[in-house]
């Protein structure tokens, strides 16, 4: 019987999962990938095989039923036992958004670590409690299954101190109010993968453009700066998040417009970004096909901010050897890549239009001073790799 590693990414209303073989290959081999969505209201379950073909689906839970993280995990484990009898899950690796200042690498979970990570919930209130709920639930359902936490912040712990500090009083900085950075599992995956494409590259900016979006400056495989800071709301505008914004706006809205904390949180995380600007959709595909001028303007703002941060990250790196696009928009939208790169002639960047339309991997022209790549990210694979390493 083959051994497998279960990867879990638990959110407020969904649990995404994948199973990888626990073999020795550098890149763990995917067996299945699935998700349970609509936990709070209308659950649906779907699984695909390694080739991306749907192999199972269930939508008919009694209408209006709500599943807890525990019930959803129990269903997933039962499904794996029943349908994947040839693979025995020997460990679970979790995506955990925040590792704070202490956790700079993946860690085996025990009662002490779980308690530590729960203390960090206020730093990531929209994600951490759900990550931890799944960990606790799984510890009850399968107490003997080793569990590992893999952090979105860990890859950024190598950033120089000046990149981590806000200009705040020392006491606040020392108590943990500082820039952490997120999407670290994605950046780490790209940092591992990039030498396959371009072994000579030292200074690279990776643009992880998905419904959550950020950019990272990587030197010699290590993060030195990123656009997300204390929370996942900083930096680029995203599907529904503002991105970086003058904090004075928040004060003004609270003092003069009657916003309370909950209303501010909803505004910053759920009602803004591409959705707020366009009034049409949070999905880049909708905006690119819409005839609404506000949709076009939302795309303009997104592209402009990517350009602006690229300049900042290039300065942090003292120059640039490669630019990489990844995640939903970065991997799938030639138009956005084209709009960004067409304004980078000052850097000597020139696109190969055909390669860009075809999705790369190299999309820059041969005479481009700096190569541009499209590299699909794979956070689940990174989690499986860490889990394997921690257990060995
Ligand atoms: P996340 O993992 O943060 O939920 P993804 O990385 O899956 O997000 O990216 C999802 C986003 O990618 C979608 O909201 C959509 O805007 C964008 N996207 C996917 N395919 C395309 C495409 N062909 N063109 C433009 N945008 C796309």
PDB file of C-alpha atoms in Angstrom, residues 214-329:
ATOM      1  CA  UNK A 214       0.838  40.370  -3.808  1.00  0.00           C
ATOM      2  CA  UNK A 215       4.377  40.706  -5.116  1.00  0.00           C
ATOM      3  CA  UNK A 216       7.660  39.574  -3.620  1.00  0.00           C
ATOM      4  CA  UNK A 217      11.283  40.542  -4.149  1.00  0.00           C
ATOM      5  CA  UNK A 218      13.528  37.464  -3.936  1.00  0.00           C
ATOM      6  CA  UNK A 219      17.326  37.554  -3.844  1.00  0.00           C
ATOM      7  CA  UNK A 220      19.311  34.299  -3.997  1.00  0.00           C
ATOM      8  CA  UNK A 221      16.129  32.328  -3.281  1.00  0.00           C
ATOM      9  CA  UNK A 222      15.211  34.349  -0.180  1.00  0.00           C
ATOM     10  CA  UNK A 223      12.459  36.901   0.333  1.00  0.00           C
ATOM     11  CA  UNK A 224      13.781  40.390   0.972  1.00  0.00           C
ATOM     12  CA  UNK A 225      10.584  42.431   0.544  1.00  0.00           C
ATOM     13  CA  UNK A 226       6.892  41.951  -0.233  1.00  0.00           C
ATOM     14  CA  UNK A 227       3.849  44.101  -0.838  1.00  0.00           C
ATOM     15  CA  UNK A 228       1.744  42.547   1.917  1.00  0.00           C
ATOM     16  CA  UNK A 229       2.622  43.695   5.408  1.00  0.00           C
ATOM     17  CA  UNK A 230       0.939  43.257   8.778  1.00  0.00           C
ATOM     18  CA  UNK A 231      -2.142  41.778   7.149  1.00  0.00           C
ATOM     19  CA  UNK A 232      -3.220  40.393   3.783  1.00  0.00           C
ATOM     20  CA  UNK A 233      -4.947  43.667   2.946  1.00  0.00           C
ATOM     21  CA  UNK A 234      -1.781  45.652   2.182  1.00  0.00           C
ATOM     22  CA  UNK A 235      -0.123  46.199  -1.190  1.00  0.00           C
ATOM     23  CA  UNK A 236      -1.929  45.561  -4.461  1.00  0.00           C
ATOM     24  CA  UNK A 237      -5.675  46.044  -4.874  1.00  0.00           C
ATOM     25  CA  UNK A 238      -7.264  42.571  -5.000  1.00  0.00           C
ATOM     26  CA  UNK A 239     -10.594  40.964  -5.874  1.00  0.00           C
ATOM     27  CA  UNK A 240     -12.352  42.547  -2.904  1.00  0.00           C
ATOM     28  CA  UNK A 241      -9.519  44.000  -0.763  1.00  0.00           C
ATOM     29  CA  UNK A 242      -8.364  47.601  -0.940  1.00  0.00           C
ATOM     30  CA  UNK A 243      -4.634  46.995  -1.001  1.00  0.00           C
ATOM     31  CA  UNK A 244      -2.432  49.669   0.531  1.00  0.00           C
ATOM     32  CA  UNK A 245      -4.321  52.792   1.515  1.00  0.00           C
ATOM     33  CA  UNK A 246      -3.638  55.855   3.607  1.00  0.00           C
ATOM     34  CA  UNK A 247      -4.631  54.796   7.164  1.00  0.00           C
ATOM     35  CA  UNK A 248      -6.026  58.304   7.576  1.00  0.00           C
ATOM     36  CA  UNK A 249      -8.992  57.153   5.468  1.00  0.00           C
ATOM     37  CA  UNK A 250      -9.893  54.660   8.183  1.00  0.00           C
ATOM     38  CA  UNK A 251      -9.734  57.338  10.896  1.00  0.00           C
ATOM     39  CA  UNK A 252     -11.878  59.654   8.803  1.00  0.00           C
ATOM     40  CA  UNK A 253     -14.506  56.982   8.108  1.00  0.00           C
ATOM     41  CA  UNK A 254     -14.737  56.160  11.813  1.00  0.00           C
ATOM     42  CA  UNK A 255     -14.749  59.731  13.058  1.00  0.00           C
ATOM     43  CA  UNK A 256     -16.947  61.385  10.439  1.00  0.00           C
ATOM     44  CA  UNK A 257     -18.848  58.689   8.571  1.00  0.00           C
ATOM     45  CA  UNK A 258     -20.062  56.479  11.398  1.00  0.00           C
ATOM     46  CA  UNK A 259     -18.108  53.339  10.450  1.00  0.00           C
ATOM     47  CA  UNK A 260     -17.435  50.948  13.320  1.00  0.00           C
ATOM     48  CA  UNK A 261     -14.709  48.294  13.386  1.00  0.00           C
ATOM     49  CA  UNK A 262     -16.850  45.595  11.765  1.00  0.00           C
ATOM     50  CA  UNK A 263     -17.945  47.951   8.978  1.00  0.00           C
ATOM     51  CA  UNK A 264     -14.320  48.948   8.344  1.00  0.00           C
ATOM     52  CA  UNK A 265     -13.237  45.299   8.218  1.00  0.00           C
ATOM     53  CA  UNK A 266     -15.989  44.514   5.711  1.00  0.00           C
ATOM     54  CA  UNK A 267     -15.053  47.536   3.626  1.00  0.00           C
ATOM     55  CA  UNK A 268     -11.318  46.738   3.549  1.00  0.00           C
ATOM     56  CA  UNK A 269     -11.594  42.995   2.916  1.00  0.00           C
ATOM     57  CA  UNK A 270     -14.917  42.325   1.172  1.00  0.00           C
ATOM     58  CA  UNK A 271     -16.329  45.389  -0.562  1.00  0.00           C
ATOM     59  CA  UNK A 272     -13.335  47.074  -2.145  1.00  0.00           C
ATOM     60  CA  UNK A 273     -10.617  46.162  -4.650  1.00  0.00           C
ATOM     61  CA  UNK A 274     -11.716  45.256  -8.175  1.00  0.00           C
ATOM     62  CA  UNK A 275     -15.275  44.715  -6.971  1.00  0.00           C
ATOM     63  CA  UNK A 276     -15.573  48.069  -5.233  1.00  0.00           C
ATOM     64  CA  UNK A 277     -13.908  50.031  -8.014  1.00  0.00           C
ATOM     65  CA  UNK A 278     -15.828  48.409 -10.851  1.00  0.00           C
ATOM     66  CA  UNK A 279     -19.178  47.854  -9.209  1.00  0.00           C
ATOM     67  CA  UNK A 280     -19.290  44.902 -11.627  1.00  0.00           C
ATOM     68  CA  UNK A 281     -17.286  41.939 -10.316  1.00  0.00           C
ATOM     69  CA  UNK A 282     -14.268  40.828  -8.316  1.00  0.00           C
ATOM     70  CA  UNK A 283     -13.271  38.487 -11.148  1.00  0.00           C
ATOM     71  CA  UNK A 284     -10.677  39.798 -13.587  1.00  0.00           C
ATOM     72  CA  UNK A 285     -12.236  37.761 -16.415  1.00  0.00           C
ATOM     73  CA  UNK A 286     -15.532  39.643 -16.029  1.00  0.00           C
ATOM     74  CA  UNK A 287     -13.761  42.996 -15.958  1.00  0.00           C
ATOM     75  CA  UNK A 288     -11.721  42.286 -19.075  1.00  0.00           C
ATOM     76  CA  UNK A 289     -14.872  41.430 -21.060  1.00  0.00           C
ATOM     77  CA  UNK A 290     -17.102  44.136 -19.583  1.00  0.00           C
ATOM     78  CA  UNK A 291     -18.003  47.306 -21.520  1.00  0.00           C
ATOM     79  CA  UNK A 292     -18.587  49.247 -18.289  1.00  0.00           C
ATOM     80  CA  UNK A 293     -16.065  52.132 -18.010  1.00  0.00           C
ATOM     81  CA  UNK A 294     -15.757  51.503 -14.263  1.00  0.00           C
ATOM     82  CA  UNK A 295     -14.636  47.942 -15.008  1.00  0.00           C
ATOM     83  CA  UNK A 296     -11.971  49.285 -17.358  1.00  0.00           C
ATOM     84  CA  UNK A 297     -10.862  51.770 -14.711  1.00  0.00           C
ATOM     85  CA  UNK A 298     -10.591  49.025 -12.081  1.00  0.00           C
ATOM     86  CA  UNK A 299      -8.243  47.120 -14.417  1.00  0.00           C
ATOM     87  CA  UNK A 300      -6.256  50.337 -15.031  1.00  0.00           C
ATOM     88  CA  UNK A 301      -5.777  50.818 -11.285  1.00  0.00           C
ATOM     89  CA  UNK A 302      -4.735  47.189 -10.816  1.00  0.00           C
ATOM     90  CA  UNK A 303      -2.134  47.365 -13.612  1.00  0.00           C
ATOM     91  CA  UNK A 304      -0.870  50.738 -12.380  1.00  0.00           C
ATOM     92  CA  UNK A 305      -0.325  49.430  -8.856  1.00  0.00           C
ATOM     93  CA  UNK A 306       1.503  46.325 -10.138  1.00  0.00           C
ATOM     94  CA  UNK A 307       3.830  48.690 -12.058  1.00  0.00           C
ATOM     95  CA  UNK A 308       4.308  50.978  -9.093  1.00  0.00           C
ATOM     96  CA  UNK A 309       5.221  48.153  -6.727  1.00  0.00           C
ATOM     97  CA  UNK A 310       7.468  46.572  -9.339  1.00  0.00           C
ATOM     98  CA  UNK A 311       9.488  49.783  -9.294  1.00  0.00           C
ATOM     99  CA  UNK A 312       9.682  49.696  -5.498  1.00  0.00           C
ATOM    100  CA  UNK A 313      10.676  46.028  -5.351  1.00  0.00           C
ATOM    101  CA  UNK A 314      13.281  46.511  -8.089  1.00  0.00           C
ATOM    102  CA  UNK A 315      14.800  49.300  -5.994  1.00  0.00           C
ATOM    103  CA  UNK A 316      14.792  47.024  -2.919  1.00  0.00           C
ATOM    104  CA  UNK A 317      16.702  44.423  -4.989  1.00  0.00           C
ATOM    105  CA  UNK A 318      19.180  46.987  -6.427  1.00  0.00           C
ATOM    106  CA  UNK A 319      18.140  45.824  -9.889  1.00  0.00           C
ATOM    107  CA  UNK A 320      16.243  43.027 -11.572  1.00  0.00           C
ATOM    108  CA  UNK A 321      17.279  39.789 -13.321  1.00  0.00           C
ATOM    109  CA  UNK A 322      13.819  38.291 -13.935  1.00  0.00           C
ATOM    110  CA  UNK A 323      10.115  38.922 -13.572  1.00  0.00           C
ATOM    111  CA  UNK A 324       7.716  36.039 -12.897  1.00  0.00           C
ATOM    112  CA  UNK A 325       3.930  36.000 -13.181  1.00  0.00           C
ATOM    113  CA  UNK A 326       1.920  33.409 -11.268  1.00  0.00           C
ATOM    114  CA  UNK A 327      -1.539  32.575  -9.765  1.00  0.00           C
ATOM    115  CA  UNK A 328      -4.967  32.883 -11.410  1.00  0.00           C
ATOM    116  CA  UNK A 329      -4.501  36.193 -13.237  1.00  0.00           C
TER     117      UNK A 329
END
